[in-house]
Amino acid sequence: MKDGAPRWGMWGFTLWLALFAIIALMIRPRLHETSASLSFLLHVVMALPFFSLAYLFMANDTSILHVAAFGGADLPLKYRFAATWAAREGPLLMWLGWMALLSWWWRRPFAGEQGSPHGVYELRLRLAYGMSLALLLISFSLDPFKATPAFFLGNGLNPLLQTDLMVIHPPLIFLAYSMCLHLSAVGLSTAYTQASTSLGDRMLTIARPALFIATLGIGLGGLWAYLILDWGGYWAWDPVETGSFLPWLALVAMVHLRTRPGKASEQVWIGASLLTALLSLFATTVTRAGGVWASSIHTFVTNDSGTPPNDVFGRLMQLQADAAATEIMVYVTWMFTLMGCWFAVLHSQGTGRFLQKNHVWATGIPVAAGLIGWLLLSGDSVMSWTSVPHIVFLGLLFIPLGLSSSSKSKPASDETQEWTYYGLSPAPIHFLASVAVFLLTQDVFITLAFIALFLPLYYAPSALDAWPWAAAGVVLGLSLAWSELLSLPVAGFVLFLYVLPWLLAPNQDEEEAVSLLDGRTQRRIALWGCVILISLYLVLTWALLLASIDAVNFDAHELYGAPLMTGVAVCFFLYTRRKDDPKDNLILIGLTLAISTIGFVLFADSFGRDASTLISGSLTRGHIVWVSLPALILALVPMAREVKRTWTKARNKGTMLHIPFGAHIVHLGLLLLLLGHLSTTVLVDRGDASHRLSLVKDEVIIHDGIGYEFTELALVSDEFEVGDGFVGVYINVYEMNGNEVGEKIGEVRPGMLRFDEQGIPRSEVDTLTRLGGDIVFIFDGSQSNALMQTVQSQNAEAVDLVRVTIYDLPHSHTVWLGWVMMMGGMAMVTISGSKKASQRINDANGKQVEEE
């Protein structure tokens, strides 16, 4: 098709239609109440650019550059559709489409929004449409429907994306991110209107399905890695998968806010909603800021810009000269704006001055950045993002904060004797501490994390009561020290600032002593512990991700995360045995810790396989397993009992859609998944050469008690939907009785799928599934060319030696069983919660009608 320019104009017009639709809906957010059909049409028009681009890929219209670059007439239709999100343009339009769908789905008032005199309902909708507008303006700057230049030849779709799971996984991840953005709209609308009635219900209406979708999306991504990548596992702490894990952790903490003792404050709910959106944008930046996290194998959008700085912010600023700079700079602007809004919320509540609704325009800064980037700094514009000083981005933090400022320099002191930072000195300690941390670290993101956790502690009426923020700050400092992002003296200074209240506050002798033999205390620990430990794990994971820009910190994630996961298992145990004798609970926990300690000291290598591999200093993989394994097993049986108890209760109520029943299925599934993770990931060193075997034809090679026999070379040209041919090997697998060959277990055929046009072969992993777990076979791709040359010069029979990587993964089924159980439980909780929320709204509407 050579009519590129006219066709580009026709398809590019869909962007302008979407712009008109968004603006119309921002002006009339409640249009659906007067014209449901017109409102529905406008939401469809918002998604029209994505539908158009998808159609062009399906039709393989190569007059569009994006299609010519990544499409292909030989691709099956499902992979042509998946090619829509192969680069930068398509995922943005898909994201916009999801935002349109969710805006229409959640167009009606949530609990507490109906009849509110503060306009919180309309503001929530306008904020959501504003976020959609920011995504659309980025799309304008990328010009997704640009015409294909003459003589252009594309490379086609990345072979790793030509799989069924890649048709499903990316859309689900962006759907989860869209839900997180809608969560932030709820939080911001509440912050700027103070309409906090039923705020928890509003948040959970979105957070529960968001967690379900995020779990499904991440799980399918893990399955893709397990079946496609030549790594032999489902999780490797790659920066992109770790980035997607961050909003998942934030959502987990958020949906448990109601389970902890006491009532979660409005401030905490708002902060949690902003955090989910910020981490979604951060995760997107990890994926799409190619070259920043150079260690990721998932980054399909790349950039080469010379020797990079050593910090994330510096590397992001290097992308100001990139052709797609507007996208990354808008993400940075967006994240800093959300952070500034969080600072403003803390400052306003700390000083007793609430955010004003007429200042909500500050949340639209990302829209302004997208507009400026599109009109002034993109394409053939004379100016570019390189003309924007770095300090401008930092200044965005102070716009929402400045608008919330009052004449008060610090909170008014109260008459109580509680210890506070602002009562320590008339100097602005929070400002001075932040400046000191920045000067010592020279890292923008570390400083922002410090401020985000220190301000709640600073403004707290009692710093001692704000201990969760201090705990998070301590974990932040320790994590940065462990990952060597901070020197020990600097990390010590950060820790000192967070623990200062406990060093200077007078002794609280009048407080009642807490007894661990009290059942109520144990239950309180269990309920608080899960929220706090997950939050601390989030801080740890984020800090280690910052340190992963050049190398994946697999060892650090597993080593430092093990104690926190052990703590979660102990909390599960205490909660599920809340009706049992507290003394027995302590005895069982003590025995479990004793077993862990003895195993850690004396039997670290007892698990076999790669248990003796060093992971940090003198610590091995076996040590990590002993930290977590006994506690996970301890919690397993009581959790199964709790599932049975709640199932009986749900059955008596005549419904399986019972929130406690679903929640405990999730918890049981998580325990199973973690147990499988220890066996299939922690105890397996993917870099150990002992897993790579050289197999001689028709000779049984014994490895870890199993026999492997290479029987013949496999050369296939027409069996697969994609690719230009397959080269692999047939391997028989046998049980071994000592050195004697026993019963044949099965036959596998690992190999490589050739993609001649891209010049990139794709590993075709084969898996032998047994009752006790999988054995994964990975063909050594480096030998494929030599094998083909041997076949062409002689014949396939001349090949008598091949190399294969083999991983025996006992208990791998518990990983997938646990994931499926988590999905089922989350679905129950989501549906049951949605029904309850609808009932509450209907009751509120009925009450309002009666009053009228």
PDB file of C-alpha atoms in Angstrom, residues 101-324:
ATOM      1  CA  LEU A 101     -13.322   1.328  29.734  1.00  0.00           C
ATOM      2  CA  LEU A 102     -12.778   1.805  33.464  1.00  0.00           C
ATOM      3  CA  SER A 103     -14.028   5.396  33.372  1.00  0.00           C
ATOM      4  CA  TRP A 104     -17.250   4.159  31.827  1.00  0.00           C
ATOM      5  CA  TRP A 105     -17.495   1.161  34.172  1.00  0.00           C
ATOM      6  CA  TRP A 106     -17.003   3.314  37.284  1.00  0.00           C
ATOM      7  CA  ARG A 107     -19.041   6.239  35.985  1.00  0.00           C
ATOM      8  CA  ARG A 108     -21.605   5.980  38.801  1.00  0.00           C
ATOM      9  CA  PRO A 109     -20.973   7.255  42.348  1.00  0.00           C
ATOM     10  CA  PHE A 110     -19.080   5.078  44.769  1.00  0.00           C
ATOM     11  CA  ALA A 111     -20.102   4.649  48.379  1.00  0.00           C
ATOM     12  CA  GLY A 112     -19.951   8.028  50.116  1.00  0.00           C
ATOM     13  CA  GLU A 113     -19.880   9.995  46.854  1.00  0.00           C
ATOM     14  CA  GLN A 114     -23.605  10.178  46.167  1.00  0.00           C
ATOM     15  CA  GLY A 115     -25.136  13.430  47.356  1.00  0.00           C
ATOM     16  CA  SER A 116     -21.795  14.790  48.566  1.00  0.00           C
ATOM     17  CA  PRO A 117     -21.850  18.605  48.688  1.00  0.00           C
ATOM     18  CA  HIS A 118     -18.107  18.716  48.037  1.00  0.00           C
ATOM     19  CA  GLY A 119     -18.268  17.553  44.417  1.00  0.00           C
ATOM     20  CA  VAL A 120     -15.973  14.617  45.115  1.00  0.00           C
ATOM     21  CA  TYR A 121     -17.800  12.450  42.556  1.00  0.00           C
ATOM     22  CA  GLU A 122     -17.370  14.870  39.664  1.00  0.00           C
ATOM     23  CA  LEU A 123     -13.785  15.599  40.666  1.00  0.00           C
ATOM     24  CA  ARG A 124     -12.896  11.884  40.679  1.00  0.00           C
ATOM     25  CA  LEU A 125     -14.229  11.487  37.159  1.00  0.00           C
ATOM     26  CA  ARG A 126     -12.464  14.620  35.919  1.00  0.00           C
ATOM     27  CA  LEU A 127      -9.167  13.491  37.411  1.00  0.00           C
ATOM     28  CA  ALA A 128      -9.487  10.102  35.693  1.00  0.00           C
ATOM     29  CA  TYR A 129     -10.215  11.786  32.362  1.00  0.00           C
ATOM     30  CA  GLY A 130      -7.248  14.093  32.951  1.00  0.00           C
ATOM     31  CA  MET A 131      -4.967  11.088  33.361  1.00  0.00           C
ATOM     32  CA  SER A 132      -6.327   9.690  30.106  1.00  0.00           C
ATOM     33  CA  LEU A 133      -5.578  13.031  28.494  1.00  0.00           C
ATOM     34  CA  ALA A 134      -1.950  12.830  29.637  1.00  0.00           C
ATOM     35  CA  LEU A 135      -1.598   9.413  27.991  1.00  0.00           C
ATOM     36  CA  LEU A 136      -3.210  10.707  24.796  1.00  0.00           C
ATOM     37  CA  LEU A 137      -0.864  13.701  24.597  1.00  0.00           C
ATOM     38  CA  ILE A 138       2.121  11.359  24.928  1.00  0.00           C
ATOM     39  CA  SER A 139       0.639   9.366  22.036  1.00  0.00           C
ATOM     40  CA  PHE A 140       0.404  12.523  19.946  1.00  0.00           C
ATOM     41  CA  SER A 141       4.109  13.138  20.500  1.00  0.00           C
ATOM     42  CA  LEU A 142       4.960   9.599  19.359  1.00  0.00           C
ATOM     43  CA  ASP A 143       2.768   9.881  16.266  1.00  0.00           C
ATOM     44  CA  PRO A 144       1.557   6.242  16.175  1.00  0.00           C
ATOM     45  CA  PHE A 145       0.062   6.548  12.687  1.00  0.00           C
ATOM     46  CA  LYS A 146       3.068   8.083  10.950  1.00  0.00           C
ATOM     47  CA  ALA A 147       3.561   7.017   7.324  1.00  0.00           C
ATOM     48  CA  THR A 148       6.206   4.494   6.327  1.00  0.00           C
ATOM     49  CA  PRO A 149       9.153   6.148   4.540  1.00  0.00           C
ATOM     50  CA  ALA A 150      10.295   4.854   1.194  1.00  0.00           C
ATOM     51  CA  PHE A 151      12.513   1.762   1.147  1.00  0.00           C
ATOM     52  CA  PHE A 152      11.887   1.035   4.837  1.00  0.00           C
ATOM     53  CA  LEU A 153      12.257  -2.596   5.911  1.00  0.00           C
ATOM     54  CA  GLY A 154      11.104  -3.585   9.370  1.00  0.00           C
ATOM     55  CA  ASN A 155      12.584  -6.290  11.576  1.00  0.00           C
ATOM     56  CA  GLY A 156       9.243  -7.843  12.355  1.00  0.00           C
ATOM     57  CA  LEU A 157       7.866  -8.889  15.715  1.00  0.00           C
ATOM     58  CA  ASN A 158      10.354  -9.927  18.382  1.00  0.00           C
ATOM     59  CA  PRO A 159      10.336 -13.756  18.472  1.00  0.00           C
ATOM     60  CA  LEU A 160       9.884 -13.720  22.243  1.00  0.00           C
ATOM     61  CA  LEU A 161       6.564 -11.918  21.739  1.00  0.00           C
ATOM     62  CA  GLN A 162       5.260 -14.447  19.215  1.00  0.00           C
ATOM     63  CA  THR A 163       3.649 -16.594  21.903  1.00  0.00           C
ATOM     64  CA  ASP A 164       0.090 -17.027  23.117  1.00  0.00           C
ATOM     65  CA  LEU A 165       0.903 -15.724  26.592  1.00  0.00           C
ATOM     66  CA  MET A 166       2.175 -12.447  25.158  1.00  0.00           C
ATOM     67  CA  VAL A 167      -1.283 -11.935  23.648  1.00  0.00           C
ATOM     68  CA  ILE A 168      -2.684 -11.881  27.202  1.00  0.00           C
ATOM     69  CA  HIS A 169       0.037 -10.841  29.649  1.00  0.00           C
ATOM     70  CA  PRO A 170       0.791  -7.196  28.622  1.00  0.00           C
ATOM     71  CA  PRO A 171      -2.890  -6.122  28.372  1.00  0.00           C
ATOM     72  CA  LEU A 172      -3.559  -7.472  31.858  1.00  0.00           C
ATOM     73  CA  ILE A 173      -0.585  -5.604  33.322  1.00  0.00           C
ATOM     74  CA  PHE A 174      -1.740  -2.328  31.768  1.00  0.00           C
ATOM     75  CA  LEU A 175      -5.287  -2.989  32.970  1.00  0.00           C
ATOM     76  CA  ALA A 176      -3.920  -3.325  36.512  1.00  0.00           C
ATOM     77  CA  TYR A 177      -1.935  -0.087  36.089  1.00  0.00           C
ATOM     78  CA  SER A 178      -5.085   1.651  34.834  1.00  0.00           C
ATOM     79  CA  MET A 179      -6.932   0.571  37.965  1.00  0.00           C
ATOM     80  CA  CYS A 180      -4.104   1.988  40.066  1.00  0.00           C
ATOM     81  CA  LEU A 181      -4.437   5.329  38.290  1.00  0.00           C
ATOM     82  CA  HIS A 182      -8.158   5.303  39.038  1.00  0.00           C
ATOM     83  CA  LEU A 183      -7.298   4.595  42.676  1.00  0.00           C
ATOM     84  CA  SER A 184      -5.188   7.746  42.737  1.00  0.00           C
ATOM     85  CA  ALA A 185      -8.146   9.673  41.307  1.00  0.00           C
ATOM     86  CA  VAL A 186     -10.193   8.529  44.304  1.00  0.00           C
ATOM     87  CA  GLY A 187      -7.405   9.552  46.671  1.00  0.00           C
ATOM     88  CA  LEU A 188      -6.787  12.956  45.104  1.00  0.00           C
ATOM     89  CA  SER A 189     -10.486  13.800  44.891  1.00  0.00           C
ATOM     90  CA  THR A 190     -10.790  12.996  48.585  1.00  0.00           C
ATOM     91  CA  ALA A 191      -7.691  15.003  49.515  1.00  0.00           C
ATOM     92  CA  TYR A 192      -8.935  18.121  47.740  1.00  0.00           C
ATOM     93  CA  THR A 193     -12.542  17.915  48.982  1.00  0.00           C
ATOM     94  CA  GLN A 194     -12.177  16.294  52.444  1.00  0.00           C
ATOM     95  CA  ALA A 195     -15.166  14.100  51.519  1.00  0.00           C
ATOM     96  CA  SER A 196     -13.871  11.067  53.373  1.00  0.00           C
ATOM     97  CA  THR A 197     -17.181   9.320  54.061  1.00  0.00           C
ATOM     98  CA  SER A 198     -16.850   5.593  53.272  1.00  0.00           C
ATOM     99  CA  LEU A 199     -13.378   6.231  51.866  1.00  0.00           C
ATOM    100  CA  GLY A 200     -12.257   2.680  52.595  1.00  0.00           C
ATOM    101  CA  ASP A 201     -15.229   1.261  50.691  1.00  0.00           C
ATOM    102  CA  ARG A 202     -14.416   3.454  47.697  1.00  0.00           C
ATOM    103  CA  MET A 203     -10.791   2.401  47.677  1.00  0.00           C
ATOM    104  CA  LEU A 204     -11.525  -1.307  48.024  1.00  0.00           C
ATOM    105  CA  THR A 205     -14.048  -1.152  45.174  1.00  0.00           C
ATOM    106  CA  ILE A 206     -11.051  -0.643  42.890  1.00  0.00           C
ATOM    107  CA  ALA A 207      -8.176  -2.163  44.895  1.00  0.00           C
ATOM    108  CA  ARG A 208      -9.651  -5.678  45.091  1.00  0.00           C
ATOM    109  CA  PRO A 209     -10.196  -6.199  41.347  1.00  0.00           C
ATOM    110  CA  ALA A 210      -6.881  -4.435  40.680  1.00  0.00           C
ATOM    111  CA  LEU A 211      -5.094  -6.967  42.879  1.00  0.00           C
ATOM    112  CA  PHE A 212      -6.876  -9.843  41.114  1.00  0.00           C
ATOM    113  CA  ILE A 213      -5.887  -8.559  37.669  1.00  0.00           C
ATOM    114  CA  ALA A 214      -2.307  -7.811  38.754  1.00  0.00           C
ATOM    115  CA  THR A 215      -1.942 -11.325  40.205  1.00  0.00           C
ATOM    116  CA  LEU A 216      -3.282 -12.863  37.008  1.00  0.00           C
ATOM    117  CA  GLY A 217      -1.032 -10.723  34.821  1.00  0.00           C
ATOM    118  CA  ILE A 218       2.149 -11.322  36.827  1.00  0.00           C
ATOM    119  CA  GLY A 219       1.406 -15.041  37.065  1.00  0.00           C
ATOM    120  CA  LEU A 220       0.962 -15.335  33.300  1.00  0.00           C
ATOM    121  CA  GLY A 221       4.209 -13.434  32.851  1.00  0.00           C
ATOM    122  CA  GLY A 222       5.904 -15.972  35.105  1.00  0.00           C
ATOM    123  CA  LEU A 223       4.379 -18.810  33.111  1.00  0.00           C
ATOM    124  CA  TRP A 224       5.696 -17.204  29.902  1.00  0.00           C
ATOM    125  CA  ALA A 225       9.190 -17.056  31.401  1.00  0.00           C
ATOM    126  CA  TYR A 226       8.874 -20.674  32.562  1.00  0.00           C
ATOM    127  CA  LEU A 227       7.824 -21.982  29.144  1.00  0.00           C
ATOM    128  CA  ILE A 228       9.689 -19.685  26.744  1.00  0.00           C
ATOM    129  CA  LEU A 229      12.814 -18.143  28.222  1.00  0.00           C
ATOM    130  CA  ASP A 230      15.959 -20.249  28.382  1.00  0.00           C
ATOM    131  CA  TRP A 231      16.306 -19.600  32.101  1.00  0.00           C
ATOM    132  CA  GLY A 232      14.345 -22.563  33.427  1.00  0.00           C
ATOM    133  CA  GLY A 233      12.262 -20.702  35.985  1.00  0.00           C
ATOM    134  CA  TYR A 234       9.290 -18.416  36.439  1.00  0.00           C
ATOM    135  CA  TRP A 235      10.923 -15.645  38.489  1.00  0.00           C
ATOM    136  CA  ALA A 236      14.418 -14.153  38.345  1.00  0.00           C
ATOM    137  CA  TRP A 237      14.002 -10.712  39.976  1.00  0.00           C
ATOM    138  CA  ASP A 238      14.560  -9.145  36.576  1.00  0.00           C
ATOM    139  CA  PRO A 239      14.009  -5.349  36.878  1.00  0.00           C
ATOM    140  CA  VAL A 240      10.874  -5.373  34.710  1.00  0.00           C
ATOM    141  CA  GLU A 241       9.157  -8.191  36.585  1.00  0.00           C
ATOM    142  CA  THR A 242      10.299  -6.683  39.890  1.00  0.00           C
ATOM    143  CA  GLY A 243       8.846  -3.344  38.802  1.00  0.00           C
ATOM    144  CA  SER A 244       5.441  -4.938  38.152  1.00  0.00           C
ATOM    145  CA  PHE A 245       5.701  -6.603  41.567  1.00  0.00           C
ATOM    146  CA  LEU A 246       5.861  -3.220  43.356  1.00  0.00           C
ATOM    147  CA  PRO A 247       2.259  -2.076  42.703  1.00  0.00           C
ATOM    148  CA  TRP A 248       1.138  -5.631  43.529  1.00  0.00           C
ATOM    149  CA  LEU A 249       2.738  -5.327  46.963  1.00  0.00           C
ATOM    150  CA  ALA A 250       1.163  -1.889  47.440  1.00  0.00           C
ATOM    151  CA  LEU A 251      -2.262  -3.313  46.568  1.00  0.00           C
ATOM    152  CA  VAL A 252      -1.763  -6.221  48.979  1.00  0.00           C
ATOM    153  CA  ALA A 253      -0.980  -3.800  51.803  1.00  0.00           C
ATOM    154  CA  MET A 254      -3.946  -1.629  50.820  1.00  0.00           C
ATOM    155  CA  VAL A 255      -6.579  -4.379  50.860  1.00  0.00           C
ATOM    156  CA  HIS A 256      -5.378  -5.350  54.350  1.00  0.00           C
ATOM    157  CA  LEU A 257      -5.703  -1.865  55.841  1.00  0.00           C
ATOM    158  CA  ARG A 258      -9.079  -2.757  57.289  1.00  0.00           C
ATOM    159  CA  THR A 259      -7.842  -5.947  58.898  1.00  0.00           C
ATOM    160  CA  ARG A 260      -5.297  -4.255  61.138  1.00  0.00           C
ATOM    161  CA  PRO A 261      -6.369  -3.089  64.623  1.00  0.00           C
ATOM    162  CA  GLY A 262      -7.865   0.384  64.759  1.00  0.00           C
ATOM    163  CA  LYS A 263      -9.233   2.520  61.971  1.00  0.00           C
ATOM    164  CA  ALA A 264      -6.973   3.477  59.094  1.00  0.00           C
ATOM    165  CA  SER A 265      -6.831   7.254  58.804  1.00  0.00           C
ATOM    166  CA  GLU A 266      -7.895   9.200  55.751  1.00  0.00           C
ATOM    167  CA  GLN A 267      -4.238  10.121  55.294  1.00  0.00           C
ATOM    168  CA  VAL A 268      -3.180   6.465  55.099  1.00  0.00           C
ATOM    169  CA  TRP A 269      -5.872   5.580  52.530  1.00  0.00           C
ATOM    170  CA  ILE A 270      -4.936   8.562  50.360  1.00  0.00           C
ATOM    171  CA  GLY A 271      -1.243   7.774  50.618  1.00  0.00           C
ATOM    172  CA  ALA A 272      -1.825   4.140  49.669  1.00  0.00           C
ATOM    173  CA  SER A 273      -3.824   5.134  46.586  1.00  0.00           C
ATOM    174  CA  LEU A 274      -1.143   7.582  45.432  1.00  0.00           C
ATOM    175  CA  LEU A 275       1.518   4.942  46.046  1.00  0.00           C
ATOM    176  CA  THR A 276      -0.155   2.378  43.782  1.00  0.00           C
ATOM    177  CA  ALA A 277      -0.310   4.889  40.925  1.00  0.00           C
ATOM    178  CA  LEU A 278       3.239   6.119  41.493  1.00  0.00           C
ATOM    179  CA  LEU A 279       4.622   2.572  41.495  1.00  0.00           C
ATOM    180  CA  SER A 280       2.632   1.723  38.357  1.00  0.00           C
ATOM    181  CA  LEU A 281       4.251   4.669  36.605  1.00  0.00           C
ATOM    182  CA  PHE A 282       7.629   3.657  38.026  1.00  0.00           C
ATOM    183  CA  ALA A 283       7.172   0.100  36.754  1.00  0.00           C
ATOM    184  CA  THR A 284       6.199   1.427  33.332  1.00  0.00           C
ATOM    185  CA  THR A 285       9.302   3.605  33.330  1.00  0.00           C
ATOM    186  CA  VAL A 286      11.476   0.588  34.153  1.00  0.00           C
ATOM    187  CA  THR A 287      10.099  -1.199  31.081  1.00  0.00           C
ATOM    188  CA  ARG A 288      10.037   1.702  28.645  1.00  0.00           C
ATOM    189  CA  ALA A 289      13.092   3.745  29.641  1.00  0.00           C
ATOM    190  CA  GLY A 290      15.372   1.442  27.688  1.00  0.00           C
ATOM    191  CA  GLY A 291      18.984   1.650  28.776  1.00  0.00           C
ATOM    192  CA  VAL A 292      18.264   2.782  32.342  1.00  0.00           C
ATOM    193  CA  TRP A 293      17.815  -0.733  33.709  1.00  0.00           C
ATOM    194  CA  ALA A 294      20.288  -2.281  31.300  1.00  0.00           C
ATOM    195  CA  SER A 295      20.246  -5.572  33.208  1.00  0.00           C
ATOM    196  CA  SER A 296      16.691  -6.436  32.146  1.00  0.00           C
ATOM    197  CA  ILE A 297      16.045  -9.029  29.455  1.00  0.00           C
ATOM    198  CA  HIS A 298      12.410  -7.887  29.259  1.00  0.00           C
ATOM    199  CA  THR A 299      13.121  -4.366  28.013  1.00  0.00           C
ATOM    200  CA  PHE A 300      11.954  -4.541  24.411  1.00  0.00           C
ATOM    201  CA  VAL A 301      12.130  -0.731  24.066  1.00  0.00           C
ATOM    202  CA  THR A 302      15.812   0.215  24.162  1.00  0.00           C
ATOM    203  CA  ASN A 303      18.070   3.222  23.993  1.00  0.00           C
ATOM    204  CA  ASP A 304      21.837   3.565  23.604  1.00  0.00           C
ATOM    205  CA  SER A 305      23.241   6.782  24.960  1.00  0.00           C
ATOM    206  CA  GLY A 306      26.861   6.235  25.868  1.00  0.00           C
ATOM    207  CA  THR A 307      28.234   5.797  29.367  1.00  0.00           C
ATOM    208  CA  PRO A 308      25.310   6.249  31.760  1.00  0.00           C
ATOM    209  CA  PRO A 309      25.303   7.845  35.239  1.00  0.00           C
ATOM    210  CA  ASN A 310      25.162   5.576  38.270  1.00  0.00           C
ATOM    211  CA  ASP A 311      21.760   6.723  39.566  1.00  0.00           C
ATOM    212  CA  VAL A 312      18.268   6.239  38.166  1.00  0.00           C
ATOM    213  CA  PHE A 313      17.331   9.928  37.967  1.00  0.00           C
ATOM    214  CA  GLY A 314      20.548  10.768  36.142  1.00  0.00           C
ATOM    215  CA  ARG A 315      19.944   8.027  33.596  1.00  0.00           C
ATOM    216  CA  LEU A 316      16.366   9.154  33.082  1.00  0.00           C
ATOM    217  CA  MET A 317      17.570  12.684  32.421  1.00  0.00           C
ATOM    218  CA  GLN A 318      19.929  11.317  29.766  1.00  0.00           C
ATOM    219  CA  LEU A 319      16.824  10.302  27.829  1.00  0.00           C
ATOM    220  CA  GLN A 320      15.907  13.962  27.364  1.00  0.00           C
ATOM    221  CA  ALA A 321      17.720  13.719  24.043  1.00  0.00           C
ATOM    222  CA  ASP A 322      15.844  10.586  23.006  1.00  0.00           C
ATOM    223  CA  ALA A 323      13.283  10.675  20.207  1.00  0.00           C
ATOM    224  CA  ALA A 324      10.634   9.459  22.645  1.00  0.00           C
TER     225      ALA A 324
END
